[in-house]
Coordinates of C-alpha atoms in Angstrom, one line a residue:
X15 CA 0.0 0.0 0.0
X16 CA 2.7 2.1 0.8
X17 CA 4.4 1.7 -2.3
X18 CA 1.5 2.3 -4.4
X19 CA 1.3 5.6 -2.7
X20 CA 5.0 6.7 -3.4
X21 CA 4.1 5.3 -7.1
X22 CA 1.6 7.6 -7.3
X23 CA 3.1 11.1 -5.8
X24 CA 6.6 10.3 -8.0
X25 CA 3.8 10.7 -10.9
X26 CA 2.8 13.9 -10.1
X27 CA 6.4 15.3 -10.4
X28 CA 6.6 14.7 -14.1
X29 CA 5.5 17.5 -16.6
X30 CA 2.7 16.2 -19.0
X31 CA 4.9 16.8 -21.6
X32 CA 8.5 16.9 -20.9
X33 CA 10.3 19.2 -23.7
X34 CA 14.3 18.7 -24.5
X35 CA 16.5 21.7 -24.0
X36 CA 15.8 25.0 -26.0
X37 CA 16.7 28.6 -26.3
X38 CA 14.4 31.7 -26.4
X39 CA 14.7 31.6 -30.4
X40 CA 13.3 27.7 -30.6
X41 CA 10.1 27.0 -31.4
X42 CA 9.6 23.9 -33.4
X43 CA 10.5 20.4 -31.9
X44 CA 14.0 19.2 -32.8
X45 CA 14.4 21.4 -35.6
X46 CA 17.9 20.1 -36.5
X47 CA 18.8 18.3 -39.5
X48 CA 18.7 15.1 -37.7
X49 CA 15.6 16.1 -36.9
X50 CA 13.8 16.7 -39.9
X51 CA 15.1 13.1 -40.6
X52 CA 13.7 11.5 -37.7
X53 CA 10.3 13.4 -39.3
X54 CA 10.4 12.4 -42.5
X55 CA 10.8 8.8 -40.7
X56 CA 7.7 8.7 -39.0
X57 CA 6.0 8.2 -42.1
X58 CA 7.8 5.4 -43.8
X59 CA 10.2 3.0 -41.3
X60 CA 12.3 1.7 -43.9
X61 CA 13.7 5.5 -44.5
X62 CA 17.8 4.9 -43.6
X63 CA 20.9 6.9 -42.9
X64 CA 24.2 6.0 -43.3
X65 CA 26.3 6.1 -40.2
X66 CA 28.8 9.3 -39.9
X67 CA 32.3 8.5 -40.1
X68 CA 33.2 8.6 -36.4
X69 CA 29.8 6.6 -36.0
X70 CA 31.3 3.7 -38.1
X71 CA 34.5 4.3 -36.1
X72 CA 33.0 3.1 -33.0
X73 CA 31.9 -0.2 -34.4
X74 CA 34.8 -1.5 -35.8
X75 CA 36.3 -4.8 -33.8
X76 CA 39.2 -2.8 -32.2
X77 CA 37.5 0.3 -30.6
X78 CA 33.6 -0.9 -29.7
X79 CA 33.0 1.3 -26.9
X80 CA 30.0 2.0 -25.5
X81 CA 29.0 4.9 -22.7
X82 CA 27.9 3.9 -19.2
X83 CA 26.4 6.0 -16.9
X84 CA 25.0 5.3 -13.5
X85 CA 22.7 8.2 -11.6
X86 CA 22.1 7.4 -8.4
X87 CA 18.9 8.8 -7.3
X88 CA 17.9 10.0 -3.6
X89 CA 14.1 7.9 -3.5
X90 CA 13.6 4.5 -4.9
X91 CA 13.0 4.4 -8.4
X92 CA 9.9 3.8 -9.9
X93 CA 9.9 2.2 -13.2
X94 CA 6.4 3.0 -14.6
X95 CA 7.4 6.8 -14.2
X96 CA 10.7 6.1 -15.8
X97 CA 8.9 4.1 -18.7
X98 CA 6.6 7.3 -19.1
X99 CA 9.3 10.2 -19.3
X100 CA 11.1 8.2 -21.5
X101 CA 8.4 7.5 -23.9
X102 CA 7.8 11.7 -23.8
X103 CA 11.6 12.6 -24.4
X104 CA 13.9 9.9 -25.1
X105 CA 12.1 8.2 -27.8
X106 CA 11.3 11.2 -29.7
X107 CA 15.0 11.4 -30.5
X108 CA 15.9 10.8 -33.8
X109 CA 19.0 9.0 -33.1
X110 CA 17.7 6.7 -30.2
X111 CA 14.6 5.6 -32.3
X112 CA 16.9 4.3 -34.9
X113 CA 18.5 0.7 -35.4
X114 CA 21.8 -0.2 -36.7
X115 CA 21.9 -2.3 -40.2
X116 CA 24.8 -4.3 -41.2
X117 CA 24.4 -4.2 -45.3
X118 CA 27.2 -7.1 -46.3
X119 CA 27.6 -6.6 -50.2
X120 CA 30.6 -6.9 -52.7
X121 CA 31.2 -3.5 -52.3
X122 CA 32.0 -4.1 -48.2
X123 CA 30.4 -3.7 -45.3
X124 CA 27.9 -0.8 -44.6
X125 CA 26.5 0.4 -41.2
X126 CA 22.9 2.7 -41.6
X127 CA 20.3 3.9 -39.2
X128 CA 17.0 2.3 -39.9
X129 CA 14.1 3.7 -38.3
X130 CA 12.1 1.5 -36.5
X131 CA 9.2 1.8 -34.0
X132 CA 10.4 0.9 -30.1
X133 CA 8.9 -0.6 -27.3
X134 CA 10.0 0.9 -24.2
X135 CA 9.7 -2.2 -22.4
X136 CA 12.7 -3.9 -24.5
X137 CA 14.8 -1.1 -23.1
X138 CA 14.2 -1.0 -19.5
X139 CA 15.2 -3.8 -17.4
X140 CA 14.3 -4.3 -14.0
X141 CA 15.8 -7.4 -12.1
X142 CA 14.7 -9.0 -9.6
X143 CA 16.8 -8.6 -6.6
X144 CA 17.3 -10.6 -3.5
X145 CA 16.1 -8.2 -0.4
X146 CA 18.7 -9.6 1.8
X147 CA 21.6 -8.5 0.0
X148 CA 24.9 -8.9 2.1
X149 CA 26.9 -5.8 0.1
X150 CA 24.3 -3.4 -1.6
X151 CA 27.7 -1.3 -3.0
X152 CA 29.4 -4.5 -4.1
X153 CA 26.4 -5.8 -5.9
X154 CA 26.2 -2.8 -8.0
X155 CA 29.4 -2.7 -8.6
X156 CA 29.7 -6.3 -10.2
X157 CA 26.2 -5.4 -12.3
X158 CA 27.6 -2.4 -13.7
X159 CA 30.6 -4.5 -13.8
X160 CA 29.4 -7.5 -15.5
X161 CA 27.3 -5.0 -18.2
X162 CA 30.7 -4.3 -19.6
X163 CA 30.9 -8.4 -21.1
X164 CA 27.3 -8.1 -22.6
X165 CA 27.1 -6.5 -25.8
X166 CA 23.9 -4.7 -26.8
X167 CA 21.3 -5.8 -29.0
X168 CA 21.7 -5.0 -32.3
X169 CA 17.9 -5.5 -33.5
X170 CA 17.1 -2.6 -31.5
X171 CA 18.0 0.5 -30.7
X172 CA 21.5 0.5 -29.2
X173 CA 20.5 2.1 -25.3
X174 CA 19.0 0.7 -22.6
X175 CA 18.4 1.3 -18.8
X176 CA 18.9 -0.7 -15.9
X177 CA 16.7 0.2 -12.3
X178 CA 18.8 -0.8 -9.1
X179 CA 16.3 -0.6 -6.6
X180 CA 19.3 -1.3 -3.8
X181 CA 20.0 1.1 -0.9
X182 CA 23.3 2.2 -1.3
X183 CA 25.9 4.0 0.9
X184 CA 25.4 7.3 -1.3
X185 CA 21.8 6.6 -2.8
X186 CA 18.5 5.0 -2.2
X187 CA 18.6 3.2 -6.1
X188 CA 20.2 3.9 -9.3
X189 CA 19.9 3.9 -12.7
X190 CA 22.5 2.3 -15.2
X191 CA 21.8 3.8 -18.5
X192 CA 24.0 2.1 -21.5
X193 CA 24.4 3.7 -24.9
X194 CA 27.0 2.3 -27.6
X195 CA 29.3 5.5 -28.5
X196 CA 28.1 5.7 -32.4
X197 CA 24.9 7.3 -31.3
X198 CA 27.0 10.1 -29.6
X199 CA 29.6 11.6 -28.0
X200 CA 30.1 12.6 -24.4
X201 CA 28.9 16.3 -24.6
X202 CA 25.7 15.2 -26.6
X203 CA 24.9 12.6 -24.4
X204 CA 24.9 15.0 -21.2
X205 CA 22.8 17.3 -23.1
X206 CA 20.1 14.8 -23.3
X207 CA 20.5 13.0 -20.3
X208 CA 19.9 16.9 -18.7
X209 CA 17.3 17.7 -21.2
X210 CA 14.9 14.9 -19.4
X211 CA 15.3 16.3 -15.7
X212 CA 14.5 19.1 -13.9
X213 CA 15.0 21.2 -11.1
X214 CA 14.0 19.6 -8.2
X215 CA 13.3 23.1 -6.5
X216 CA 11.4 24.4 -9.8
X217 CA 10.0 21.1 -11.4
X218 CA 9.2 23.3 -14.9
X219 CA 12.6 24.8 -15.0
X220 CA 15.7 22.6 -17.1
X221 CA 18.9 22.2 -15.3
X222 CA 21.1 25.7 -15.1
X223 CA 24.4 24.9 -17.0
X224 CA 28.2 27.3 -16.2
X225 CA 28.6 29.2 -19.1
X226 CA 31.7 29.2 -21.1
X227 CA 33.4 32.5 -21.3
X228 CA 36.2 33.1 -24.3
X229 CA 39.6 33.9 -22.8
X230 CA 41.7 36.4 -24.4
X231 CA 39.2 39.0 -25.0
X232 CA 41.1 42.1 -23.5
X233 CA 44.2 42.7 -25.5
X234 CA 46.2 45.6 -25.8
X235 CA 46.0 48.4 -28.4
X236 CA 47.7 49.3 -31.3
X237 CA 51.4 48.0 -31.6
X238 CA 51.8 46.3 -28.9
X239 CA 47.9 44.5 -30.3
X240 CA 49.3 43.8 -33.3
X241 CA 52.3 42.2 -31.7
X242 CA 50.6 40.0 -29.1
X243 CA 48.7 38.5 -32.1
X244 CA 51.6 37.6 -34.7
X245 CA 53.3 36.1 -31.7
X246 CA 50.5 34.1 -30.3
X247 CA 49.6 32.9 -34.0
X248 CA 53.4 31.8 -34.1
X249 CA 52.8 29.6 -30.7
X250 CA 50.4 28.4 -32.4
X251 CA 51.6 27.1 -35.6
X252 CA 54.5 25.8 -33.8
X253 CA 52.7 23.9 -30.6
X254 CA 50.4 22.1 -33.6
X255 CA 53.3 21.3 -35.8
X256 CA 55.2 19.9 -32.3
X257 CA 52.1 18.1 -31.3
X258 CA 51.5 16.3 -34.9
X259 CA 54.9 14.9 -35.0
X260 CA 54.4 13.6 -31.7
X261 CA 50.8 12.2 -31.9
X262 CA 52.9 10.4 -35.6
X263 CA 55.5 9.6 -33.7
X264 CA 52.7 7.7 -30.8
X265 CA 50.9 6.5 -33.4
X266 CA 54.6 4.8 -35.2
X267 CA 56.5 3.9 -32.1
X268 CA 56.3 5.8 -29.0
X269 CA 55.3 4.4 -26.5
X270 CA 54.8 5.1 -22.6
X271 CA 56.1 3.6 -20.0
X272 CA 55.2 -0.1 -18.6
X273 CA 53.5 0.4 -15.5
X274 CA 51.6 -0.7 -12.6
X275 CA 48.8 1.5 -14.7
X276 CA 49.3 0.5 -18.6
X277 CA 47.0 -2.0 -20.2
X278 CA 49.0 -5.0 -22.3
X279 CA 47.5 -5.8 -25.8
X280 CA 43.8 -7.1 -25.9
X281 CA 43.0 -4.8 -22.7
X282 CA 39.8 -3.1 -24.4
X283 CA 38.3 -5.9 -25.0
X284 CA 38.2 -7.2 -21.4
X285 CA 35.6 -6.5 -18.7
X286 CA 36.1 -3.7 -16.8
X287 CA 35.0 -2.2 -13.1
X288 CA 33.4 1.1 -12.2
X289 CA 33.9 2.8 -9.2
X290 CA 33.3 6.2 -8.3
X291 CA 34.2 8.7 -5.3
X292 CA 32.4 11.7 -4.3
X293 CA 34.3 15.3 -3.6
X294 CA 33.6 18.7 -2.3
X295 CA 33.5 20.9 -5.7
X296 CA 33.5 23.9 -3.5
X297 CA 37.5 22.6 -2.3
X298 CA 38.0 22.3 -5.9
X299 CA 37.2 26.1 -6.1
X300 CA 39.3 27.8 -3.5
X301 CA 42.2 25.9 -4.7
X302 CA 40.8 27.8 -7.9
X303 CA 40.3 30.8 -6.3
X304 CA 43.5 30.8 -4.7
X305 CA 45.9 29.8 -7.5
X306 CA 44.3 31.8 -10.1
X307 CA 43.5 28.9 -12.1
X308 CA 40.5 27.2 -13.8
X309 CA 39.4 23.8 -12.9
X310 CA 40.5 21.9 -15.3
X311 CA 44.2 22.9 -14.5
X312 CA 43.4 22.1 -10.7
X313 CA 42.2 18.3 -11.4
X314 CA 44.4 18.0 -13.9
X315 CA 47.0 18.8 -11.2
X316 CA 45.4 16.7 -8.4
X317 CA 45.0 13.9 -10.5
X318 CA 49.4 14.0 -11.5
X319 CA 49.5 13.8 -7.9
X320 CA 46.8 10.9 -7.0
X321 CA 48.8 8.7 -9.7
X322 CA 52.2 9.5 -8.8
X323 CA 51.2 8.7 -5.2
X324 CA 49.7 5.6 -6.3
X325 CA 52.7 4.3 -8.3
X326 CA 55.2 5.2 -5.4
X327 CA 53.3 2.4 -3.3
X328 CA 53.2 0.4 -6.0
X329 CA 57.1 0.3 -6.9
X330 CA 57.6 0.8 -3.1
X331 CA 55.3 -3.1 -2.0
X332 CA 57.9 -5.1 -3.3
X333 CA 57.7 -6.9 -0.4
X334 CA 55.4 -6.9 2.6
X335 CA 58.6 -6.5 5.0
X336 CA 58.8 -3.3 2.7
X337 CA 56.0 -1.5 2.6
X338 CA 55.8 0.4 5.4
X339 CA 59.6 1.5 5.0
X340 CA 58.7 2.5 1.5
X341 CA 55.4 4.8 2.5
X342 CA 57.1 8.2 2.4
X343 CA 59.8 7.2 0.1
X344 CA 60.5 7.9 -3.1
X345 CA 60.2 4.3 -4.8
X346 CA 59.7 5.6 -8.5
X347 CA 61.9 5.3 -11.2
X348 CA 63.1 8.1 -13.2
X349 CA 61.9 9.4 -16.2
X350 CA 58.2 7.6 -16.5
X351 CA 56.4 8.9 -19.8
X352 CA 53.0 8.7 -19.0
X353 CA 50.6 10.4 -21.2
X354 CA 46.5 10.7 -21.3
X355 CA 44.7 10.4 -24.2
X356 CA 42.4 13.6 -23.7
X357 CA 38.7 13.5 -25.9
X358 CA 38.1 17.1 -26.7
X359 CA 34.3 18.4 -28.0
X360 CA 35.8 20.6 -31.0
X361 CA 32.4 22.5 -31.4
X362 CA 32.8 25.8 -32.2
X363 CA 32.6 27.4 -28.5
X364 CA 36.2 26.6 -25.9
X365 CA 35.9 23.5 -23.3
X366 CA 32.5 21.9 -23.8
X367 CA 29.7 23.3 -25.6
X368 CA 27.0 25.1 -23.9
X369 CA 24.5 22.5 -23.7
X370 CA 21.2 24.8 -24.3
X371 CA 22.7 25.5 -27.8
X372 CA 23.9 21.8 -28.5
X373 CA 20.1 21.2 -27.9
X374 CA 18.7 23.9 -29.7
X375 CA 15.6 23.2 -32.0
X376 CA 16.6 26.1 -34.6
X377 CA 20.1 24.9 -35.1
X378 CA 20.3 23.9 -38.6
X379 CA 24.3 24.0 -38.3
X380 CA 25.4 20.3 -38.1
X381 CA 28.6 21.5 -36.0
X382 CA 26.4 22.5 -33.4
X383 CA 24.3 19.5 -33.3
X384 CA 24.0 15.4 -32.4
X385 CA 26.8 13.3 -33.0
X386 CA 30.5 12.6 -32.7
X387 CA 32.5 15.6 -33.0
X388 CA 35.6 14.9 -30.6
X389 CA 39.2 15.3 -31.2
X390 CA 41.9 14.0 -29.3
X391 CA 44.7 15.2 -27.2
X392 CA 47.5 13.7 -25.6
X393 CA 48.4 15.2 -22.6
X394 CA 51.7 14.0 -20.8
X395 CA 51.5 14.2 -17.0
X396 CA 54.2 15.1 -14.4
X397 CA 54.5 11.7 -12.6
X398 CA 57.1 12.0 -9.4
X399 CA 56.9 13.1 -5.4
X400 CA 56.9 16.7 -4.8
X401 CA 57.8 18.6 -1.7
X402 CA 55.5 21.4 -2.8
X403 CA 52.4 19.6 -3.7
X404 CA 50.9 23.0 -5.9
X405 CA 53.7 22.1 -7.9
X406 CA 51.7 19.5 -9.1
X407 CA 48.8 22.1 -10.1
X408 CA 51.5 24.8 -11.5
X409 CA 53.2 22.2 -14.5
X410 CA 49.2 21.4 -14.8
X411 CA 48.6 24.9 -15.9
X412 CA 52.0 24.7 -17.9
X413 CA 50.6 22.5 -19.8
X414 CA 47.0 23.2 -20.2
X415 CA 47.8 26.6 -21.1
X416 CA 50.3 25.4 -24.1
X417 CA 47.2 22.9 -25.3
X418 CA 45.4 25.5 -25.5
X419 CA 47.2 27.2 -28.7
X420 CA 47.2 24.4 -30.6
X421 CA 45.4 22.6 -33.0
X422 CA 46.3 19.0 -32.3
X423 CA 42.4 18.1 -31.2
X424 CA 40.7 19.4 -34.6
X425 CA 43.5 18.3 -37.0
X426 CA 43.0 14.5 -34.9
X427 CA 38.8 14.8 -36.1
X428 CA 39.3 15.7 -39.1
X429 CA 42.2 13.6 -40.1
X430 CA 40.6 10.7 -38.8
X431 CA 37.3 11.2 -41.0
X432 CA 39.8 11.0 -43.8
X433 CA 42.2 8.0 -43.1
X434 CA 38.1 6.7 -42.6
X435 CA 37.3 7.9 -46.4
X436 CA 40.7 6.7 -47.8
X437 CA 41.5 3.2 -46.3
X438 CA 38.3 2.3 -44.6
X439 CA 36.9 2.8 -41.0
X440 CA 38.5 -0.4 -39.7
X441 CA 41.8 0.3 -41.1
X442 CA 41.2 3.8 -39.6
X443 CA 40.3 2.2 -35.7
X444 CA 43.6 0.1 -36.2
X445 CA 45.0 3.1 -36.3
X446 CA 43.1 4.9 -33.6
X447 CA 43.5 2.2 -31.5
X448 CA 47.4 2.4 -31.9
X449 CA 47.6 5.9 -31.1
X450 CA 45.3 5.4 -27.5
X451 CA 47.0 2.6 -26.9
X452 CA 50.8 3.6 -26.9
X453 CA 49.4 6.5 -24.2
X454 CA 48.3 5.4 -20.6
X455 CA 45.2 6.1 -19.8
X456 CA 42.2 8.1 -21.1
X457 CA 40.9 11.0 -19.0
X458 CA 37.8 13.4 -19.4
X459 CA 35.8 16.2 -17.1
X460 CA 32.3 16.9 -18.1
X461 CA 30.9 19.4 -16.6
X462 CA 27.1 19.3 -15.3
X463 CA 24.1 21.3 -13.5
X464 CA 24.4 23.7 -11.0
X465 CA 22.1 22.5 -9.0
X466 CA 20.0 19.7 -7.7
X467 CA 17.8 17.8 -10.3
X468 CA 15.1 15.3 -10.5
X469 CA 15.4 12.9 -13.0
X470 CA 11.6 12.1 -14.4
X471 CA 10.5 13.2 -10.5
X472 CA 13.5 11.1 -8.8
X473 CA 16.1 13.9 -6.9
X474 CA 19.6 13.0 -8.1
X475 CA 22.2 12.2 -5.5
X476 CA 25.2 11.7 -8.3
X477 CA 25.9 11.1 -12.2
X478 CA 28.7 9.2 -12.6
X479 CA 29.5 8.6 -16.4
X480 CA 32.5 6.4 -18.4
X481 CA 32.7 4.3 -21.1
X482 CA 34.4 0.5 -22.0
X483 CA 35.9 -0.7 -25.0
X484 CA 38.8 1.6 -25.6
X485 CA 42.2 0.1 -25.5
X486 CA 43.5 1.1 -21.8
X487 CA 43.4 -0.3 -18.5
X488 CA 42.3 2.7 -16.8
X489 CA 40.2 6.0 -17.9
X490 CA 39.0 8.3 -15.3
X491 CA 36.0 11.5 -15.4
X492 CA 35.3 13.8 -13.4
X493 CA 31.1 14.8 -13.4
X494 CA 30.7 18.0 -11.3
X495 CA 27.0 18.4 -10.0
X496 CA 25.9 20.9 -8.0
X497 CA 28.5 21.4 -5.4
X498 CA 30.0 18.1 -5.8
X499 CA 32.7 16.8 -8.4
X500 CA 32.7 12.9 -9.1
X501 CA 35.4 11.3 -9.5
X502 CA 34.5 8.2 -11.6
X503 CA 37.0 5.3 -12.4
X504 CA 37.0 2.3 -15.1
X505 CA 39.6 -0.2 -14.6
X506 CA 40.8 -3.7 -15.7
X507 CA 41.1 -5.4 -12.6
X508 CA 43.6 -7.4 -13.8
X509 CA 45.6 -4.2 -14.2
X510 CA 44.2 -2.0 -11.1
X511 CA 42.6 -4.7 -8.9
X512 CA 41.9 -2.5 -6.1
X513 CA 40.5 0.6 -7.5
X514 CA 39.2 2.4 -4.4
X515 CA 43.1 2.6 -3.4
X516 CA 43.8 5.1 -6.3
X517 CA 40.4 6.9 -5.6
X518 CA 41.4 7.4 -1.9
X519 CA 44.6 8.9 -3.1
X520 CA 43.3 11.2 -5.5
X521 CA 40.8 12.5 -2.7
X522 CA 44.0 12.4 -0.2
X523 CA 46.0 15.0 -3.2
X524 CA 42.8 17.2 -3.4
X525 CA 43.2 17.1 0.5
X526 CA 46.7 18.0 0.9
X527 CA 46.7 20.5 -2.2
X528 CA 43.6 22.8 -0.5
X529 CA 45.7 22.4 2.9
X530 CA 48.9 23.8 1.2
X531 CA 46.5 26.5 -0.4
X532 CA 44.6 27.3 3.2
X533 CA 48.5 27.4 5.0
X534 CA 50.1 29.5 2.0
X535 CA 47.1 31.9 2.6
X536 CA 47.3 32.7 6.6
X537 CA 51.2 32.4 6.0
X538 CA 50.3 35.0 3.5
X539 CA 48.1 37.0 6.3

């Protein structure tokens, strides 16, 4: 009885007719090119599309990945509310009302969309789970876990949704929702996910999103204007032409160091684990603050410093005699090249693009709509023990900073579309797959709402996305929501077989960086 009654009031919390993200100029429902597709396929379901370039990318043997993201959710979850947004919002998307067909001819394989009519009840899967769980944490780990060995079904739509109704340590239930990577990338994907909640303190109003301001904009006059630009266009001719040669030179030979972090051969293919680690956002922002910096050069900084505190213990355990000798010593070897393979939303605004316009119904520009328009970066990252631990964030900001005057992350896209039209898009993932795979580990920060949401009436407690099926035994996000920043973790466990170690000691580096900031400022005073 109870239950039916909590059934019924999560009801009420739903709009009667949930709408996807818009601006003030949209007016007509996914007006996008996509979307006048997805139109003209309502009428006839044998209308196809062939598959985008990076879309066929993602299905070649080599580099099959597919995006995983659990929200954890403050109530229990009810399903027939869940089965009902969706059906309002989710469906109506071109792109997740479309199945993949495998066309086998003479001419070679070809991948299209079909359009096709879905049931929402083939997409949403509710086990049935044993009340008396011994480890509510540990079970959803291995599910989310063992979701990484199950491909998806390819006579449907490639998503689907998994209800956890298991109390957890940081939510009542959660939700496990599982798209393959063809039908998106990362920034598009967190656009819709947003577009179907609301704010839990405003249950009209869509999820407020940071804006992204343009740096750069106050330059000096005359001269010494003229002089600041030649030199920066300079930098950056000659950061992309170093960067080039050296994502070649990854691609041909060079490779980073074996560690107790790198994947061997075959590692994407594996199954993989997900854990995830809450932290205060608002720590993130003093050290901000404090520094001068932005927040990606502060957990790009804290995360040089969780890794190199990591692989000191891990050179250091040799032996369990050891270990403790080794705690607060310097146990790693000298000169470790260890690199990230950075994915980079090239739309045309900097960092990621401004979801309400990614969304828009007006936007008739392909750049700014659905769809796979990442580049790549490699980063290389500082790996040793430092006596000042804002050291860590300072060669952080070095190096961010010299990124960002290059163009290594749109020559990557659009080379890679054409190695796909010249050799072929599985030729082209060998190739993709060599270059990610010579680098460590892969590393993203995506950033989200600035307050609390309800997803289809359910308050959100966390959104923890990743992905499986790229070639590396360890790729790590960072989700900030609200006044939180998750830190969210895929591993081999063959590789990393206790994960929660390394998240402890990226929270410990956040820990100890914010305490160097706090001490350097009443020093300071």
């Amino acid at each position: 009885m109870q239950s039916a009654k909590k059934a019924s009031h999560q009801g009420t919390l739903i709009s009667p007719d949930l709408e996807p993200i818009k601006t003030k100029a949209a007016t007509k429902k996914w007006e996008t090119k996509e979307g006048t597709e997805m139109a003209d396929s309502q009428e006839s379901t044998s209308s196809q599309e062939p598959l985008s370039p990076a879309g066929r990318l993602f299905h070649a043997p080599q580099f099959n990945c597919t995006i995983i993201t659990a929200v954890g959710c403050k109530t229990s979850i009810n399903p027939g509310v869940i089965k009902m947004g969706l059906e309002q919002t989710l469906i109506k998307h071109p792109r997740f009302s479309k199945k993949l067909l495998i066309d086998d001819s003479k001419c070679g394989t070809k991948l299209k969309w079909e359009s096709t009519r879905v049931n929402v009840e083939d997409h949403v899967i509710v086990p049935n789970l044993d009340p008396k769980l011994d480890s509510t944490d540990q079970f959803v780990e291995d599910y989310i876990s063992n979701l990484s060995t199950i491909p998806l079904d390819l006579s449907k739509p490639l998503w689907e949704m998994h209800i956890l109704n298991v109390k957890t340590l940081d939510a009542e239930a959660a939700a496990v929702l599982r798209i393959h990577h063809s039908l998106g990338d990362g920034a598009s994907l967190i656009s819709l996910l947003l577009a179907c909640t609301r704010k839990t303190s405003d249950p009209d109003s869509l999820p407020s999103i940071p804006e992204q301001n343009r740096a750069g904009s106050h330059l000096p006059g005359g001269f010494w204007w003229l002089f600041s630009a030649m030199w920066k266009v300079l930098r950056l001719i000659w950061n992309t032409l170093v960067d080039l040669i050296l994502f070649a030179a990854t691609m041909l030979f060079l490779k980073d160091t074996k560690t107790p972090l790198k994947g061997a051969s075959g590692v994407g293919l594996k199954p993989k684990r997900f854990v995830h680690r809450t932290v205060s956002l608002d720590d993130i922002k003093l050290v901000k603050n404090a520094m001068n910096m932005t927040i990606n050069d502060v957990i790009m900084g804290v995360t040089q410093a969780g890794l190199s505190r990591y692989l000191n213990r891990k050179y250091g355990d040799q032996t369990e005699e050891e270990e403790g000798a080794n705690q607060n010593k310097n146990s790693l070897p000298k000169g470790i090249r260890l690199r990230a393979s950075v994915l980079v939303n090239i739309r045309p605004t900097p960092g990621i693009q401004a979801l309400a316009d990614l969304m828009a119904k007006d936007s008739n520009n392909v750049q700014w709509g659905w769809g796979n328009r990442i580049g790549y970066m490699i980063l290389p990252f500082t790996i040793g023990l430092q006596d000042d631990p804002l050291h860590y964030l300072r060669k952080a900001k070095a190096m961010i900073d010299r990124k960002k005057l290059s163009l290594e992350a749109i020559f990557s896209f659009h080379s890679a579309i054409l190695l796909i039209k010249v050799f072929g898009f599985k030729a082209s993932a060998a190739m993709a797959r060599r270059v990610i795979s010579n680098t460590t580990l892969a590393f993203s920060n995506v950033v989200g709402p600035l307050e609390e949401i309800s997803f289809y009436g359910h308050p959100v407690a966390y959104i923890a996305p990743s992905v499986y099926g790229s070639p590396h035994a360890l790729t790590i996000h960072f989700q900030s929501y609200g006044n939180k920043m998750t830190i969210v973790l895929a591993v081999d466990p063959d590789v990393i077989p206790n994960p929660h170690e390394l998240c402890d000691d990226l929270e410990e580096s956040l820990e100890i960086i914010k305490d160097a900031v706090v001490k350097r400022g009443l020093n300071a005073s």
